[in-house]
Every structure is written in structure tokens, then in C-alpha cells.
Amino acid sequence: EIVLTQSPGTLSLSPGERATLSCGASQSVSSNFLAWYQQKPGQAPRLLIYGASYRATGIPDRFSGSGSGTDFTLTISRLEPEDFAVYYCQQYGSSPPLTFGGGTKVEI
Amino acid sequence: EVQLLESGGGLVQPGGSLRLSCAASGFTFSSSAMSWVRQAPGKGPEWISVISGSGGITYYADSVKGRFTISRDNSKNTLSLQMNSLRAEDTAVYYCAKDVSRGRGTYFDYWGQGTLVTVSS
């Protein structure tokens, strides 16, 4: 089972700033099959990125994903007020099981 | 518009059983693998089970293997999760999630709103 470790646990930033979130895998993620989700309180997760770097339908271009192997990054170029949320990475290169990271909270 | 609507959650005693359902609409149900993903209070999501579009292939997380059974009725566009021998650690919001693939489970482009399962005496 691939274990995903996200850092930092919490990121305190202001609107307009750049956010850089990391996701490290315990072993190489096959074919860079890594997704990122955003979750707001009381809501289900929302798909942002798949295949490490492809934005899902309707996702603003301020969100970008990068990385390969065991190290992946989600970048939010300029934080909007609606971007303050918890972000999770998920691997699907070695499944089952599909596994999620523990999350990074982006707060004001 | 894709919609996934879970039902069946509630309070159950340890050792008890519960059956969750997910009604799907807005897409060709049989063309998508479907998963159940749960999230304990204050924790990250945990994938627990996937079923292929045809229903012929299923996988489970070790934490629920032998206790939970996933199934689907493509004629009714419904996904189910039968949960037996429930434990306190099964307490979570349970989401059904639509996979982008037909097969073994990949990532999820749509999620339901979730249903809360509480296991407590």
C-alpha cells in the first residue's frame, strides 16, 4: 500500500498570496496517477487535478499540479477567498487500495 | 447533471448492521466504476470499496474486508453497501463516488453529499 504524506499540515496565508502544498509517496506512483481534491466544511471533496498535472473540468487556471515519482506539488498561484479549504492528494497508480493523504489546511 | 444521493445512515450499536444506498442519475451508470469512501470526524478520506461498471469486479480495503459488501443494480442506477459487524471505528460520513473509469478504481469526478454512520451503544 502506498502511503501519502502531505505537508505542511496547515498553511496560513493571505488572499493574493501563492500556496504551495506537498504530497510525498512512500513509493513511486505509477504513471504519475495522482489526484488532488479540495474540501470545504460540510461538503464532499471536489476534484481539482488528475494525472498529477491535468486540471479537472471547470477548475480555474490558478490551480496547477506538478511532480512525478514520489514527490508531487499543488500550487495555487494567487489565493482567492474561496480557496481557503482542506486539500487532499490521492494515488491511483497502485490500486487497490486507493489511498489518500492526510490533508493540508489552507487558512487565512 | 450528475447527481449522487446517499441514504441509509444512522445510529447503530456495535456489532449491528446497516445498508447504505446511493441513487445515481445524469450519467450512464453502468459505464462507471463506483466506490464508497468514508471520512471519520476530523480525518482525511478513506477509500473502502470499489465495484466495476458491470458489477463483476469488487475490491475492499483491509479495514472492511469480510464485513462489508458492495453491490450495484444497473437497472435501477443504484449502488449499495451492506455493512455488518460494525465497530466504533466505522463511525464516519460515507460517500459514494463516481470513478472516471469502468474498471478497478482510479479517481473520482463526482461525489455524493454523504450519509453519517454512527456506531455507538
Short mmCIF file of C-alpha atoms in Angstrom, two decimals:
data_model
loop_
_atom_site.label_atom_id
_atom_site.label_comp_id
_atom_site.label_asym_id
_atom_site.label_seq_id
_atom_site.Cartn_x
_atom_site.Cartn_y
_atom_site.Cartn_z
CA GLU A 1 0.00 0.00 0.00
CA ILE A 2 1.30 3.45 -0.93
CA VAL A 3 1.26 5.89 1.98
CA LEU A 4 0.86 9.56 1.10
CA THR A 5 2.24 12.23 3.44
CA GLN A 6 1.10 15.81 2.97
CA SER A 7 2.92 18.86 4.22
CA PRO A 8 2.55 21.25 5.81
CA GLY A 9 -0.42 20.29 7.94
CA THR A 10 -1.62 23.89 7.95
CA LEU A 11 -0.69 26.79 5.70
CA SER A 12 -1.53 30.28 6.93
CA LEU A 13 -1.67 32.76 4.05
CA SER A 14 -3.50 35.84 2.85
CA PRO A 15 -5.64 36.35 -0.26
CA GLY A 16 -3.44 37.05 -3.26
CA GLU A 17 -0.53 35.01 -1.95
CA ARG A 18 0.87 31.87 -3.51
CA ALA A 19 0.23 28.50 -1.86
CA THR A 20 2.50 25.50 -2.33
CA LEU A 21 1.27 22.17 -0.98
CA SER A 22 3.33 18.97 -1.00
CA CYS A 23 2.41 15.31 -1.22
CA GLY A 24 5.07 12.65 -0.73
CA ALA A 25 4.57 8.99 -1.55
CA SER A 26 6.16 6.03 0.23
CA GLN A 27 6.95 4.51 -3.16
CA SER A 28 6.83 5.69 -6.73
CA VAL A 29 3.34 6.43 -8.02
CA SER A 30 2.91 4.56 -11.27
CA SER A 31 2.37 6.74 -14.34
CA ASN A 32 2.02 9.78 -12.06
CA PHE A 33 -1.51 8.65 -11.25
CA LEU A 34 -2.09 11.25 -8.55
CA ALA A 35 -5.14 13.43 -7.97
CA TRP A 36 -5.82 16.47 -5.81
CA TYR A 37 -9.13 17.38 -4.17
CA GLN A 38 -10.43 20.43 -2.34
CA GLN A 39 -12.83 20.06 0.57
CA LYS A 40 -14.75 22.78 2.36
CA PRO A 41 -16.54 22.27 5.70
CA GLY A 42 -19.68 20.20 5.39
CA GLN A 43 -19.04 19.43 1.73
CA ALA A 44 -17.75 16.46 -0.22
CA PRO A 45 -14.30 16.61 -1.79
CA ARG A 46 -14.09 18.24 -5.21
CA LEU A 47 -11.70 17.03 -7.89
CA LEU A 48 -9.09 19.62 -8.89
CA ILE A 49 -6.23 17.78 -10.58
CA TYR A 50 -5.71 14.30 -12.04
CA GLY A 51 -2.69 12.65 -13.61
CA ALA A 52 -0.57 14.90 -11.39
CA SER A 53 -0.94 17.94 -13.64
CA TYR A 54 -4.25 17.94 -15.53
CA ARG A 55 -6.93 20.30 -14.32
CA ALA A 56 -10.42 18.86 -13.99
CA THR A 57 -13.31 20.44 -15.84
CA GLY A 58 -14.15 23.92 -14.60
CA ILE A 59 -11.11 24.31 -12.35
CA PRO A 60 -9.52 27.79 -12.58
CA ASP A 61 -6.03 28.00 -14.02
CA ARG A 62 -4.65 29.42 -10.77
CA PHE A 63 -4.58 25.78 -9.65
CA SER A 64 -1.71 23.73 -11.02
CA GLY A 65 -0.18 20.38 -10.23
CA SER A 66 3.30 19.09 -10.81
CA GLY A 67 5.69 16.35 -9.80
CA SER A 68 6.48 12.75 -10.53
CA GLY A 69 7.63 9.57 -8.84
CA THR A 70 7.30 10.18 -5.11
CA ASP A 71 7.06 13.98 -4.90
CA PHE A 72 4.07 16.00 -6.02
CA THR A 73 3.01 19.62 -5.58
CA LEU A 74 -0.24 21.54 -5.80
CA THR A 75 0.22 25.26 -6.39
CA ILE A 76 -2.41 27.94 -6.08
CA SER A 77 -0.88 30.96 -7.78
CA ARG A 78 -2.99 33.70 -6.17
CA LEU A 79 -5.31 32.71 -3.36
CA GLU A 80 -8.92 33.77 -3.67
CA PRO A 81 -11.17 33.89 -0.58
CA GLU A 82 -12.99 30.74 -1.75
CA ASP A 83 -9.72 28.77 -1.89
CA PHE A 84 -9.37 28.54 1.88
CA ALA A 85 -10.14 24.87 2.47
CA VAL A 86 -8.51 21.49 3.08
CA TYR A 87 -6.66 19.83 0.21
CA TYR A 88 -6.05 16.10 -0.20
CA CYS A 89 -3.90 14.11 -2.58
CA GLN A 90 -4.90 10.61 -3.70
CA GLN A 91 -2.95 7.99 -5.64
CA TYR A 92 -4.48 5.52 -8.07
CA GLY A 93 -1.36 4.12 -9.67
CA SER A 94 -1.16 1.17 -7.34
CA SER A 95 -4.63 0.06 -6.52
CA PRO A 96 -6.36 -1.38 -4.79
CA PRO A 97 -6.19 0.12 -2.33
CA LEU A 98 -6.66 3.69 -3.44
CA THR A 99 -5.05 5.88 -0.81
CA PHE A 100 -5.41 9.49 0.33
CA GLY A 101 -3.03 11.81 2.12
CA GLY A 102 -3.84 13.31 5.50
CA GLY A 103 -4.60 16.75 4.10
CA THR A 104 -3.28 20.32 4.19
CA LYS A 105 -5.49 23.04 5.56
CA VAL A 106 -5.08 26.41 3.87
CA GLU A 107 -6.27 29.08 6.27
CA ILE A 108 -6.28 32.85 6.41
CA GLU B 1 -26.24 16.98 -14.35
CA VAL B 2 -24.61 14.16 -12.40
CA GLN B 3 -26.26 13.53 -9.04
CA LEU B 4 -25.40 11.00 -6.36
CA LEU B 5 -27.71 10.75 -3.37
CA GLU B 6 -26.79 8.55 -0.44
CA SER B 7 -29.23 7.27 2.14
CA GLY B 8 -29.40 4.74 4.94
CA GLY B 9 -27.05 6.19 7.51
CA GLY B 10 -27.89 6.45 11.18
CA LEU B 11 -27.06 5.29 14.68
CA VAL B 12 -26.29 1.60 15.16
CA GLN B 13 -24.93 -0.41 18.06
CA PRO B 14 -21.55 -2.14 17.87
CA GLY B 15 -21.96 -5.49 16.16
CA GLY B 16 -25.00 -4.29 14.27
CA SER B 17 -25.70 -3.94 10.57
CA LEU B 18 -26.66 -1.15 8.22
CA ARG B 19 -27.27 -0.90 4.49
CA LEU B 20 -26.36 2.25 2.59
CA SER B 21 -27.73 3.14 -0.82
CA CYS B 22 -26.68 5.64 -3.45
CA ALA B 23 -29.08 6.71 -6.19
CA ALA B 24 -27.27 7.89 -9.30
CA SER B 25 -28.50 10.00 -12.18
CA GLY B 26 -27.21 12.17 -15.00
CA PHE B 27 -24.72 9.71 -16.49
CA THR B 28 -24.55 6.19 -17.91
CA PHE B 29 -24.32 4.35 -14.61
CA SER B 30 -23.10 1.02 -15.99
CA SER B 31 -20.14 2.76 -17.68
CA SER B 32 -18.59 3.87 -14.41
CA ALA B 33 -16.93 2.04 -11.59
CA MET B 34 -18.29 3.27 -8.27
CA SER B 35 -16.63 3.49 -4.88
CA TRP B 36 -17.55 4.06 -1.28
CA VAL B 37 -15.25 6.44 0.53
CA ARG B 38 -15.64 7.30 4.19
CA GLN B 39 -14.35 10.12 6.33
CA ALA B 40 -14.16 9.93 10.09
CA PRO B 41 -14.68 13.18 12.00
CA GLY B 42 -11.65 15.45 11.55
CA LYS B 43 -9.82 12.91 9.40
CA GLY B 44 -8.96 12.53 5.72
CA PRO B 45 -10.97 10.40 3.32
CA GLU B 46 -10.51 6.62 3.38
CA TRP B 47 -11.39 4.54 0.33
CA ILE B 48 -13.16 1.36 1.39
CA SER B 49 -14.57 -0.37 -1.68
CA VAL B 50 -14.96 -0.25 -5.45
CA ILE B 51 -17.19 -2.12 -7.89
CA SER B 52 -16.66 -2.20 -11.64
CA GLY B 53 -19.28 -0.90 -14.05
CA SER B 54 -20.57 -4.37 -14.80
CA GLY B 55 -20.52 -5.33 -11.14
CA GLY B 56 -18.26 -8.29 -11.80
CA ILE B 57 -15.17 -6.97 -10.04
CA THR B 58 -15.03 -5.75 -6.45
CA TYR B 59 -12.23 -4.73 -4.14
CA TYR B 60 -12.18 -3.83 -0.47
CA ALA B 61 -9.87 -2.11 1.96
CA ASP B 62 -8.44 -4.46 4.57
CA SER B 63 -10.27 -2.50 7.27
CA VAL B 64 -13.67 -3.67 5.99
CA LYS B 65 -12.90 -6.89 4.14
CA GLY B 66 -15.17 -9.70 5.23
CA ARG B 67 -17.61 -7.31 6.94
CA PHE B 68 -18.80 -5.01 4.14
CA THR B 69 -20.26 -5.96 0.76
CA ILE B 70 -20.58 -3.59 -2.18
CA SER B 71 -23.14 -4.21 -4.90
CA ARG B 72 -24.93 -2.39 -7.69
CA ASP B 73 -28.15 -2.64 -9.67
CA ASN B 74 -27.54 -1.15 -13.09
CA SER B 75 -31.23 -1.46 -13.98
CA LYS B 76 -32.07 0.90 -11.10
CA ASN B 77 -28.91 3.04 -11.17
CA THR B 78 -28.28 2.19 -7.55
CA LEU B 79 -25.13 1.43 -5.57
CA SER B 80 -25.30 -0.29 -2.19
CA LEU B 81 -23.06 -1.06 0.75
CA GLN B 82 -24.06 -3.75 3.23
CA MET B 83 -22.20 -3.19 6.48
CA ASN B 84 -22.11 -5.96 9.08
CA SER B 85 -20.31 -6.41 12.39
CA LEU B 86 -20.00 -2.67 12.76
CA ARG B 87 -17.38 -1.23 15.10
CA ALA B 88 -16.93 2.15 16.73
CA GLU B 89 -14.11 2.89 14.30
CA ASP B 90 -16.56 2.61 11.40
CA THR B 91 -18.16 5.87 12.54
CA ALA B 92 -17.82 8.27 9.62
CA VAL B 93 -19.55 10.10 6.82
CA TYR B 94 -19.90 7.65 3.95
CA TYR B 95 -19.71 9.00 0.40
CA CYS B 96 -20.47 7.27 -2.84
CA ALA B 97 -18.13 8.45 -5.56
CA LYS B 98 -18.21 8.10 -9.33
CA ASP B 99 -14.99 6.82 -10.84
CA VAL B 100 -13.76 8.11 -14.18
CA SER B 101 -13.01 4.54 -15.28
CA ARG B 102 -15.14 1.48 -15.80
CA GLY B 103 -12.79 -0.92 -14.11
CA ARG B 104 -10.70 -1.22 -10.98
CA GLY B 105 -10.94 2.24 -9.48
CA THR B 106 -8.95 5.36 -10.21
CA TYR B 107 -10.05 8.83 -9.16
CA PHE B 108 -13.43 10.43 -8.59
CA ASP B 109 -15.04 13.18 -10.61
CA TYR B 110 -18.32 13.28 -8.67
CA TRP B 111 -19.21 12.65 -5.04
CA GLY B 112 -22.49 12.44 -3.19
CA GLN B 113 -23.25 14.65 -0.21
CA GLY B 114 -22.55 11.82 2.23
CA THR B 115 -24.52 9.97 4.88
CA LEU B 116 -23.43 9.78 8.52
CA VAL B 117 -23.00 6.41 10.19
CA THR B 118 -22.52 6.43 13.95
CA VAL B 119 -21.63 3.21 15.73
CA SER B 120 -22.23 3.59 19.44
CA SER B 121 -24.01 1.92 22.31
#
